Short mmCIF file of C-alpha atoms and ligand atoms in Angstrom, two decimals:
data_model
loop_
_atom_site.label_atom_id
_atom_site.label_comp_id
_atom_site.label_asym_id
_atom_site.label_seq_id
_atom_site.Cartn_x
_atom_site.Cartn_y
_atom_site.Cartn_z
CA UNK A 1 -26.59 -12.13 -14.44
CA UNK A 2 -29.08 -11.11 -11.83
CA UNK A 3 -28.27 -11.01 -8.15
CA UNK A 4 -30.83 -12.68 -5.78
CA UNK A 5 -31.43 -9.51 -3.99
CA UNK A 6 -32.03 -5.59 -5.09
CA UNK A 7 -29.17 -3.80 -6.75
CA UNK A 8 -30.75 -0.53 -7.81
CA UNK A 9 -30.75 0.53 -11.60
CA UNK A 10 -27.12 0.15 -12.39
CA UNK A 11 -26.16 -2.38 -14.86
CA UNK A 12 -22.88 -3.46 -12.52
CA UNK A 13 -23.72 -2.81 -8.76
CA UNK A 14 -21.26 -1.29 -6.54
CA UNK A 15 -20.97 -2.57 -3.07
CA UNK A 16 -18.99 -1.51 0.28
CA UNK A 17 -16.97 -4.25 1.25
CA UNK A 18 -17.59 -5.83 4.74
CA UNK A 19 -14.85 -4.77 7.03
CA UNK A 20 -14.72 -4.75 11.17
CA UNK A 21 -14.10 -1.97 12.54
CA UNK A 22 -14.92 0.44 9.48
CA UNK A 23 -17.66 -0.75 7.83
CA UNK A 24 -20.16 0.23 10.02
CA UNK A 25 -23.73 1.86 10.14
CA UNK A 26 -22.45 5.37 9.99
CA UNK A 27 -20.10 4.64 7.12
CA UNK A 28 -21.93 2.35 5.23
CA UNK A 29 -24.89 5.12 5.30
CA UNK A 30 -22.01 7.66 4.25
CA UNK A 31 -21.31 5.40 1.22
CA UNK A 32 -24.86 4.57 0.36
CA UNK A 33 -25.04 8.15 -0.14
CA UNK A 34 -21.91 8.29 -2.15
CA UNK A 35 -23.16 5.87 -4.56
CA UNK A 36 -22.53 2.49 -3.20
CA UNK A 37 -25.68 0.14 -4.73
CA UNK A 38 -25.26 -2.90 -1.61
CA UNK A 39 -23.71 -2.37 1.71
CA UNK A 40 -22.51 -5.38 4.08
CA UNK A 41 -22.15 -5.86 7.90
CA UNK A 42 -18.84 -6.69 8.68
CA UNK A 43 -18.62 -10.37 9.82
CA UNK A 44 -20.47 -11.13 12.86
CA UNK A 45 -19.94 -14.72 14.79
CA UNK A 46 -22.23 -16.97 14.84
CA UNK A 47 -21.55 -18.07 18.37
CA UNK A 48 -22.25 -14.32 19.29
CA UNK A 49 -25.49 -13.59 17.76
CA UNK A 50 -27.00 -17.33 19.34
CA UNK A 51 -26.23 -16.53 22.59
CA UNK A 52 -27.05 -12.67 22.11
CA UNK A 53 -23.47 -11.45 23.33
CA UNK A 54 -24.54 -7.73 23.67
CA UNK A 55 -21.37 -6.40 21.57
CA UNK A 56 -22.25 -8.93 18.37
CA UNK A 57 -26.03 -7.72 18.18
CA UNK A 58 -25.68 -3.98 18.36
CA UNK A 59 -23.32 -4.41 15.41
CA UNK A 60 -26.44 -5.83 13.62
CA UNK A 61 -28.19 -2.87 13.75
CA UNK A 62 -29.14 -0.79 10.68
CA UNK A 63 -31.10 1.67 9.31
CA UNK A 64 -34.21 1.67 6.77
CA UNK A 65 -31.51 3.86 4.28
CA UNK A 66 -28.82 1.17 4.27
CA UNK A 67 -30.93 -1.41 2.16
CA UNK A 68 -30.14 -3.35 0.38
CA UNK A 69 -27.64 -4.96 3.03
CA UNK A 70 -25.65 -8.19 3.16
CA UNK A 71 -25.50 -9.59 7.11
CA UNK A 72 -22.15 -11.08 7.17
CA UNK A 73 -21.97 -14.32 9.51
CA UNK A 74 -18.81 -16.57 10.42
CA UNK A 75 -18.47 -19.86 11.91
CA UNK A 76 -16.57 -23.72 11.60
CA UNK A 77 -20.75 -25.23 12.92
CA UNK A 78 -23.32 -25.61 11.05
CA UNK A 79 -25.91 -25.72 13.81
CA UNK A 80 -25.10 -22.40 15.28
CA UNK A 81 -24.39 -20.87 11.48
CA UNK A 82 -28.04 -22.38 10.82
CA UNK A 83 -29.45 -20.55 14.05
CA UNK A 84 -27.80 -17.30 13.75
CA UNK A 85 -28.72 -17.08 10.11
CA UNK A 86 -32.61 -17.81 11.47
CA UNK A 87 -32.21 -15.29 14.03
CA UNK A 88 -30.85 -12.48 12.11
CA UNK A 89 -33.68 -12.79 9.33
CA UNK A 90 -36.50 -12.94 11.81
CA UNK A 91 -34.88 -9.92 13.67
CA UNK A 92 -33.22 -7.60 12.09
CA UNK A 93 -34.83 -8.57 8.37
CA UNK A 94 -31.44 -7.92 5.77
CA UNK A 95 -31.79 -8.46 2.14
CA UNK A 96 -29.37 -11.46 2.33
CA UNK A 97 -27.14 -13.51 4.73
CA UNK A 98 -23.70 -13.81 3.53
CA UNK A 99 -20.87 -16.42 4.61
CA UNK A 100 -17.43 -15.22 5.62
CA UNK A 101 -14.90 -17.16 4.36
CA UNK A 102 -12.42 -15.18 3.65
CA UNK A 103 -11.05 -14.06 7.10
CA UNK A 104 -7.24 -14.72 7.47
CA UNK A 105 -7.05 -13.30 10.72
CA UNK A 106 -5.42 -16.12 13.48
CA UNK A 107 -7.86 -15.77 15.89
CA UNK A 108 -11.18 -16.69 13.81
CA UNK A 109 -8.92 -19.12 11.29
CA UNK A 110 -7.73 -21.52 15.04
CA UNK A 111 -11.68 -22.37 14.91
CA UNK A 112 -11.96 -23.07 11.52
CA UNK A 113 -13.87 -19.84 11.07
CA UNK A 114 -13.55 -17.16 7.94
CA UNK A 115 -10.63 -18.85 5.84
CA UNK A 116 -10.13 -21.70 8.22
CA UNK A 117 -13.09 -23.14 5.87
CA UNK A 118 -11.02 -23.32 3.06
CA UNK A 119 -9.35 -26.11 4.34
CA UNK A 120 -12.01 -28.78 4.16
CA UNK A 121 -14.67 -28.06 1.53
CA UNK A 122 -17.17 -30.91 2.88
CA UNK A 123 -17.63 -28.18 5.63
CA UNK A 124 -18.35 -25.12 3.31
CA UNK A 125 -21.16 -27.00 1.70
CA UNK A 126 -22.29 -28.63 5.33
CA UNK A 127 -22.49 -24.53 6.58
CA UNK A 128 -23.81 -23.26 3.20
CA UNK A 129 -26.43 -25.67 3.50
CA UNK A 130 -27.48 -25.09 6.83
CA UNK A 131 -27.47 -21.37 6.70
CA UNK A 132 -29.69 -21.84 3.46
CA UNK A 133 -31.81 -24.38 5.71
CA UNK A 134 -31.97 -21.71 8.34
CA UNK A 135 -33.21 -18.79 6.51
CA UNK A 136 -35.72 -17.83 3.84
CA UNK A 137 -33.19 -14.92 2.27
CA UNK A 138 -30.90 -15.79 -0.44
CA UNK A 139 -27.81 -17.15 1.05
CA UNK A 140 -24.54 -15.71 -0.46
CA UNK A 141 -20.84 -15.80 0.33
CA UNK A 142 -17.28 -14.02 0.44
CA UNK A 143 -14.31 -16.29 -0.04
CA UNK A 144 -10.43 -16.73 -0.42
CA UNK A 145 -8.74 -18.37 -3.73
CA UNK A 146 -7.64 -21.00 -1.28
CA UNK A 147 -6.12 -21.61 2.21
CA UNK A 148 -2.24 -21.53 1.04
CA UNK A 149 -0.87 -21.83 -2.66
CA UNK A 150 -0.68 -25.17 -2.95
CA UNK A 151 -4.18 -25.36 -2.57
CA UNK A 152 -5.15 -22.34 -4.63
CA UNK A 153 -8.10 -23.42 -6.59
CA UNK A 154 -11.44 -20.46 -6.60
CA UNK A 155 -13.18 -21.91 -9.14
CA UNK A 156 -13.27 -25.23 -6.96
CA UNK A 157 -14.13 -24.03 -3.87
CA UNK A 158 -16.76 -21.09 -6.18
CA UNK A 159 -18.42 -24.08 -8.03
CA UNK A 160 -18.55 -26.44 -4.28
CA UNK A 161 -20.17 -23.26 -3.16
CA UNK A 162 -22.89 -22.74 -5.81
CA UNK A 163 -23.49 -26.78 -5.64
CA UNK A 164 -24.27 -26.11 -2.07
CA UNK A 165 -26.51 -23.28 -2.48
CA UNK A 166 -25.18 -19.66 -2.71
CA UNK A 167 -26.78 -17.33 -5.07
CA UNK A 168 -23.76 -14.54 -5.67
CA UNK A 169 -20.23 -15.15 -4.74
CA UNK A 170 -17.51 -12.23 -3.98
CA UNK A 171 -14.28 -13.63 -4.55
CA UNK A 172 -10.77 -11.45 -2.89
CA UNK A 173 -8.59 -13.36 -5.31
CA UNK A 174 -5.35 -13.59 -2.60
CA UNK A 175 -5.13 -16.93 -0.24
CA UNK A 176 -5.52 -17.27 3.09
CA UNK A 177 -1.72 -17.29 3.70
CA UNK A 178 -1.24 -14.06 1.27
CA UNK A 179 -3.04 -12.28 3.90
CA UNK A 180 -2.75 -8.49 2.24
CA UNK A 181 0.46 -9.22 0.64
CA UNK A 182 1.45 -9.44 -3.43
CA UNK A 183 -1.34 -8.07 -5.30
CA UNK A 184 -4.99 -9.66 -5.82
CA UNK A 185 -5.31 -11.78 -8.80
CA UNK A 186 -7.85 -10.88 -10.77
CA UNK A 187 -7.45 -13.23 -13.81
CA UNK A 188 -9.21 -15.88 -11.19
CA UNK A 189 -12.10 -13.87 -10.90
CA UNK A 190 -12.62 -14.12 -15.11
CA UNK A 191 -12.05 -17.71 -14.54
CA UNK A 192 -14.46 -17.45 -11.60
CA UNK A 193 -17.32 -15.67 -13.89
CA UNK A 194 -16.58 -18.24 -16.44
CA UNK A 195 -17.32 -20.89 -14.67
CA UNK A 196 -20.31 -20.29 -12.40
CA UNK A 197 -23.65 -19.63 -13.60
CA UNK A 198 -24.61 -17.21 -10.39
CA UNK A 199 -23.05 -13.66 -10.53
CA UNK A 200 -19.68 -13.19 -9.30
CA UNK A 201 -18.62 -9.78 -7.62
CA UNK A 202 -14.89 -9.01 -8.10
CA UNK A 203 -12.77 -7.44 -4.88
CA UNK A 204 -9.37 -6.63 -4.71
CA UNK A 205 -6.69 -3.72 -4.48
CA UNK A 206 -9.38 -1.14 -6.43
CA UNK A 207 -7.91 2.07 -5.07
CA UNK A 208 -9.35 4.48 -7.84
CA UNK A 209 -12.77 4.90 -10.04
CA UNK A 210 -10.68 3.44 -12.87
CA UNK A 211 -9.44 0.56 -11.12
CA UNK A 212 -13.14 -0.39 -10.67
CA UNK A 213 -13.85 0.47 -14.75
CA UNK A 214 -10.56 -1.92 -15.31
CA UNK A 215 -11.69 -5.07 -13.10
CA UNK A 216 -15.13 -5.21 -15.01
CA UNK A 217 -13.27 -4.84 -18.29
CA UNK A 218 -10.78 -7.41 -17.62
CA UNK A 219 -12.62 -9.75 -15.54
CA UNK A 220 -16.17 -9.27 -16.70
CA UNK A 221 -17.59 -9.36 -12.91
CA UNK A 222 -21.22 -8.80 -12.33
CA UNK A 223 -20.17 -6.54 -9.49
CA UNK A 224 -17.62 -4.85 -7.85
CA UNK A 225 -16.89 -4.69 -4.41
CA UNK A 226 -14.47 -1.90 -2.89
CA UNK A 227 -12.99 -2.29 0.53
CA UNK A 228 -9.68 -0.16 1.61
CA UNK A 229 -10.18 2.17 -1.32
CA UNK A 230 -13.22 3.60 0.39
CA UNK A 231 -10.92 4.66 2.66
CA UNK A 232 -11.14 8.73 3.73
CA UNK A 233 -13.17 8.79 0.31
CA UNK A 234 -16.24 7.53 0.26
CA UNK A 235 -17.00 9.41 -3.18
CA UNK A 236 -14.74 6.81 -5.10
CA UNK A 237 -18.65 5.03 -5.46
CA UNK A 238 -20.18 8.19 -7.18
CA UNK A 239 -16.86 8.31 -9.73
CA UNK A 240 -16.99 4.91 -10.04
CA UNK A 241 -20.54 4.53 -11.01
CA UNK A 242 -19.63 7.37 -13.71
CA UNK A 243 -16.98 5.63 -15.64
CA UNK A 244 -18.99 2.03 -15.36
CA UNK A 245 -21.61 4.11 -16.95
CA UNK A 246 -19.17 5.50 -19.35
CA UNK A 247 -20.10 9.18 -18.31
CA UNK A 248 -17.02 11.84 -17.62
CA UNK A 249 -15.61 11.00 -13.92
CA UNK A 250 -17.10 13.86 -11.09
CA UNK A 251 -14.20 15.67 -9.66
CA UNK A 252 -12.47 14.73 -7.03
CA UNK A 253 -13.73 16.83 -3.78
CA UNK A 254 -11.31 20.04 -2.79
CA UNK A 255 -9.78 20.24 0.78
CA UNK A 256 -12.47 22.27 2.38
CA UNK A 257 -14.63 19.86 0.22
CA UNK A 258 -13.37 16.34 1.89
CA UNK A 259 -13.36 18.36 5.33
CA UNK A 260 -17.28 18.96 5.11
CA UNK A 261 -17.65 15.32 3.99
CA UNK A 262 -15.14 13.93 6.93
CA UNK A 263 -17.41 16.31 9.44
CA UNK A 264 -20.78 14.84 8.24
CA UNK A 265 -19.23 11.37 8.37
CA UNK A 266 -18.24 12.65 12.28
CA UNK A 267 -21.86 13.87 12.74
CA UNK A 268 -23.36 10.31 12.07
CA UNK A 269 -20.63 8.98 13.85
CA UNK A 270 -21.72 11.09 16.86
CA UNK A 271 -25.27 10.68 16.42
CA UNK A 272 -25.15 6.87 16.81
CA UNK A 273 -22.57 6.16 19.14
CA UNK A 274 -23.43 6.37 22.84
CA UNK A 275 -20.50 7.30 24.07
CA UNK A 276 -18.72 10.62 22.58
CA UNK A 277 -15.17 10.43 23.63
CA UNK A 278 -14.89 6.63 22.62
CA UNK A 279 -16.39 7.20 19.57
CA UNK A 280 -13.85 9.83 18.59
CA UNK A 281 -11.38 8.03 19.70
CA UNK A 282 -12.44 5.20 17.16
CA UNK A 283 -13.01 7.82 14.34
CA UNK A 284 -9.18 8.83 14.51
CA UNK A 285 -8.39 6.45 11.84
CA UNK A 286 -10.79 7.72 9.71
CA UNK A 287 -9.79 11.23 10.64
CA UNK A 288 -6.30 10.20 8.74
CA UNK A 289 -7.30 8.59 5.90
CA UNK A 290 -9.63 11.67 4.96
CA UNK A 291 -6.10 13.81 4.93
CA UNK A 292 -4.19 11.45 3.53
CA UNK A 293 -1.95 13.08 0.09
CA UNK A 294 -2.75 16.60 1.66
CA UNK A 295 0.65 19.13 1.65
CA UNK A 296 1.66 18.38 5.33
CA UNK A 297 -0.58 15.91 5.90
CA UNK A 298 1.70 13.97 8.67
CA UNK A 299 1.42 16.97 10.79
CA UNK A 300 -2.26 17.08 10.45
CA UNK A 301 -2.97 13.93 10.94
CA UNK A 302 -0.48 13.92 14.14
CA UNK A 303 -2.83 16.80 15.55
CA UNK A 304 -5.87 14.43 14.23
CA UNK A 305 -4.85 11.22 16.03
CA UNK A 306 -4.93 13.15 18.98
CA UNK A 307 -8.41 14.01 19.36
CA UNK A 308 -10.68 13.60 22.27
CA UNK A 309 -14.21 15.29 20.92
CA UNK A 310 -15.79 15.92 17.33
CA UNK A 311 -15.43 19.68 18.53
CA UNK A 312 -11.37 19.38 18.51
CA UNK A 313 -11.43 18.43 14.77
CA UNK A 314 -13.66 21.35 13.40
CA UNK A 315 -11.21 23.49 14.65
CA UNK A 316 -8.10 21.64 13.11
CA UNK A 317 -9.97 21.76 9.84
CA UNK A 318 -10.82 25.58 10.11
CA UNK A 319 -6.92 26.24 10.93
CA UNK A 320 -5.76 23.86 8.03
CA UNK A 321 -8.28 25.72 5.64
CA UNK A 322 -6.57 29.45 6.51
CA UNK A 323 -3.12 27.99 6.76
CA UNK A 324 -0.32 28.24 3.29
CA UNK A 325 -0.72 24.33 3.58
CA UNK A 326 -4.23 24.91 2.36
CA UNK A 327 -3.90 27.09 -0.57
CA UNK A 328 -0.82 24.48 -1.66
CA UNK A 329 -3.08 22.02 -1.99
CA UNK A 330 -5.53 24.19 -4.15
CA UNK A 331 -2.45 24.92 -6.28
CA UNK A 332 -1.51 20.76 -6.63
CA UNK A 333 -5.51 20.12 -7.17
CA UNK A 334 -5.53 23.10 -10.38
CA UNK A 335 -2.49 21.46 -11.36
CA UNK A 336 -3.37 18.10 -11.49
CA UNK A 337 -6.12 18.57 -13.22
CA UNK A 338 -4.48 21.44 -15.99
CA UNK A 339 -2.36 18.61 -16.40
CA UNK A 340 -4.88 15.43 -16.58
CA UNK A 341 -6.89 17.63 -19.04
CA UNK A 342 -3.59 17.98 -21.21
CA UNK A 343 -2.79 14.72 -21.02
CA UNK A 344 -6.44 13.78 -22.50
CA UNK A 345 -6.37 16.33 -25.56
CA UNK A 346 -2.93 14.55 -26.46
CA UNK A 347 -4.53 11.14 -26.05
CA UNK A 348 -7.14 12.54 -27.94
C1 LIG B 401 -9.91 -3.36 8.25
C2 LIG B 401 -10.45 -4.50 7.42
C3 LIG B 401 -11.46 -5.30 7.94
C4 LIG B 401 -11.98 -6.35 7.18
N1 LIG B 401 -13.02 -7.07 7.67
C5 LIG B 401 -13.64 -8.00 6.88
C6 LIG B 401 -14.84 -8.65 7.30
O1 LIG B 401 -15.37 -8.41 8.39
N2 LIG B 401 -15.39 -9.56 6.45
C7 LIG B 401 -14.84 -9.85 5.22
O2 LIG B 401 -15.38 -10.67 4.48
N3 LIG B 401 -13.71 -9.24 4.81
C8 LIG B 401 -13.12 -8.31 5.58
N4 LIG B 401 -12.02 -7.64 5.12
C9 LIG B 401 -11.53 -7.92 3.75
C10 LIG B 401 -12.15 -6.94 2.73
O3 LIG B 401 -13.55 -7.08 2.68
C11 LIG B 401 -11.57 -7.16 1.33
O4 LIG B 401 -11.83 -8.47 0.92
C12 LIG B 401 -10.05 -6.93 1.28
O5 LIG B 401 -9.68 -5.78 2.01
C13 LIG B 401 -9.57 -6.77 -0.18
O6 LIG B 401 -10.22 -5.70 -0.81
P1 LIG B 401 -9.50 -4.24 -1.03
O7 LIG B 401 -8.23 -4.50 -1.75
O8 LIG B 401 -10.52 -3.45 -1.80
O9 LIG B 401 -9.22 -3.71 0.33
C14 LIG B 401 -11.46 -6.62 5.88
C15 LIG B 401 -10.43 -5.81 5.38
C16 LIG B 401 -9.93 -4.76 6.12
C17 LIG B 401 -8.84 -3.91 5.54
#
């Protein structure tokens, strides 16, 4: 199935999930160069971008590298969906304008923004269509499989959505009223892909390479999207890609390894954001989820969380990397993979 916009050479694309807050320029460059095919702003309100709210519009920028990329836009109005979609292709120039309507969060679900959609279908198509009026790009979206159970139905509210206009659909196959709980379903996005004729990308608790391999397989998505498992490992794209491709899986990075990735990520981080101590403030979370699984990791990441300046965490990693902690975790990683290569010459 071909997607409406570039995907690179791969036969099943690999995008970054939109997320506030994480996907941002910095990271979604990071992953680009970690092997993710299609990156996506996180979702950006319409209301903002028409009336140029200062906060909303720097989060549109981006850089030549990060193509192709997905502007994410949310809103309950057509009108101001159609004119932020206009504005954001004559400005800023994406590959493609994608809907939100997957957001559970209360605040953007009160307006009928993000999930709030889900309710009333008549107003998915009415904003589908205007976005599609407003721009010249294709026009794709993200949903929910519903609003609550009862009204769990994706391959409804997918096919509405096509009817209307979309040319790709990503489908998180939990409702509205799920939020993160239970576990995605993915049998809806097979029943999703069978049922549309544009391409369907699958998202949804993928937390390893093989968990990506194992969505295609079962679900036989066009793409796959990865959101939290891009967490503090952005090269979950490159091993990813390998297995789609049905080559051996790259290692996974060693300590020191992840440290020089978590610094470059800083770098960027550093490099765009105007001011320094906020910014490494913000990239505490990050900070964690790179040292997440290490041997003492909860002290670490204590010491991590309480960072001022990009300086602060060189230094933790350089102590980490001479401490016993370190050379544990070299022992677990030979381990681990003495034992994974056992494992596969008695599956063998
Ligand atoms: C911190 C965070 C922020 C998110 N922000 C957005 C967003 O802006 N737009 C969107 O469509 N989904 C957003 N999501 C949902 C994810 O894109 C994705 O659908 C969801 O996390 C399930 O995928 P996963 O299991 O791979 O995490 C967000 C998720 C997280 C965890």
């Amino acid at each position: 199935m071909r997607f409406p916009y570039p995907t690179g050479s791969s036969a099943v694309p690999l995008f970054l999930a939109p997320m506030a807050g994480v996907s941002e320029s910095p990271f979604r460059r990071l992953c680009r160069v970690w092997g993710a095919d299609v990156v996506v702003t996180e979702f950006l309100s319409a209301e903002g971008i028409r009336r140029e709210n200062e906060a909303t519009i720097s989060k549109l920028r981006f850089g030549p590298e990060e193509h192709p990329i997905g502007v994410q836009i949310f809103g309950a109005d057509p009108v101001a969906m159609r004119e932020a979609a206009s504005a954001v292709t004559e400005v800023f120039q994406p590959d493609y304008i994608d809907i939100n309507f997957g957001c559970p969060v209360k605040k953007v679900v009160r307006r009928n923004g993000g999930s709030g959609c889900l309710k009333d279908l008549d107003l998915v198509q009415e904003i589908i269509r205007a976005v599609v009026q407003g721009t010249h790009l294709p026009v794709t979206c993200k949903i929910r499989s519903g609003w609550s159970e009862e009204m769990r139905d994706p391959v409804a509210i997918g096919l509405r959505c096509q009817d209307a206009g979309v040319k790709a659909i990503a489908l998180h196959p939990r409702t509205r009223t799920q939020m993160y709980t239970g576990h995605a379903h993915w049998e809806e996005i097979a029943a999703l892909k069978a049922a549309l004729e544009i391409p369907v990308i699958g998202n949804g608790d993928i937390k390893t390479a093989a968990d990506a391999l194992r969505m295609r397989e079962q679900t036989g998505c066009d793409g796959v999207m990865i959101a939290r498992g891009s967490f503090g490992q952005p090269w979950i794209f490159r091993q990813a890609r390998a297995l789609l491709d049905g080559q051996p899986m790259p290692a996974t990075p060693s300590t020191a390894e992840r440290f020089a990735i978590a610094l470059d990520h800083a770098r960027m981080v550093q490099a765009y954001e105007a001011d320094p101590i906020g910014a490494a403030i913000e990239f505490r979370k990050h900070l964690g989820w790179y040292v997440k699984g290490l041997p003492n990791s909860a002290d670490l990441r204590k010491q991590l969380h309480a960072v001022n300046s990009f300086d602060e965490v060189e230094g933790i990693f350089a102590r980490y990397l001479e401490s016993d902690w370190a050379h544990e975790a070299a022992h677990d990683a030979t381990h681990d993979s003495a034992e994974s290569a056992s494992e596969e010459s008695h599956a063998a």
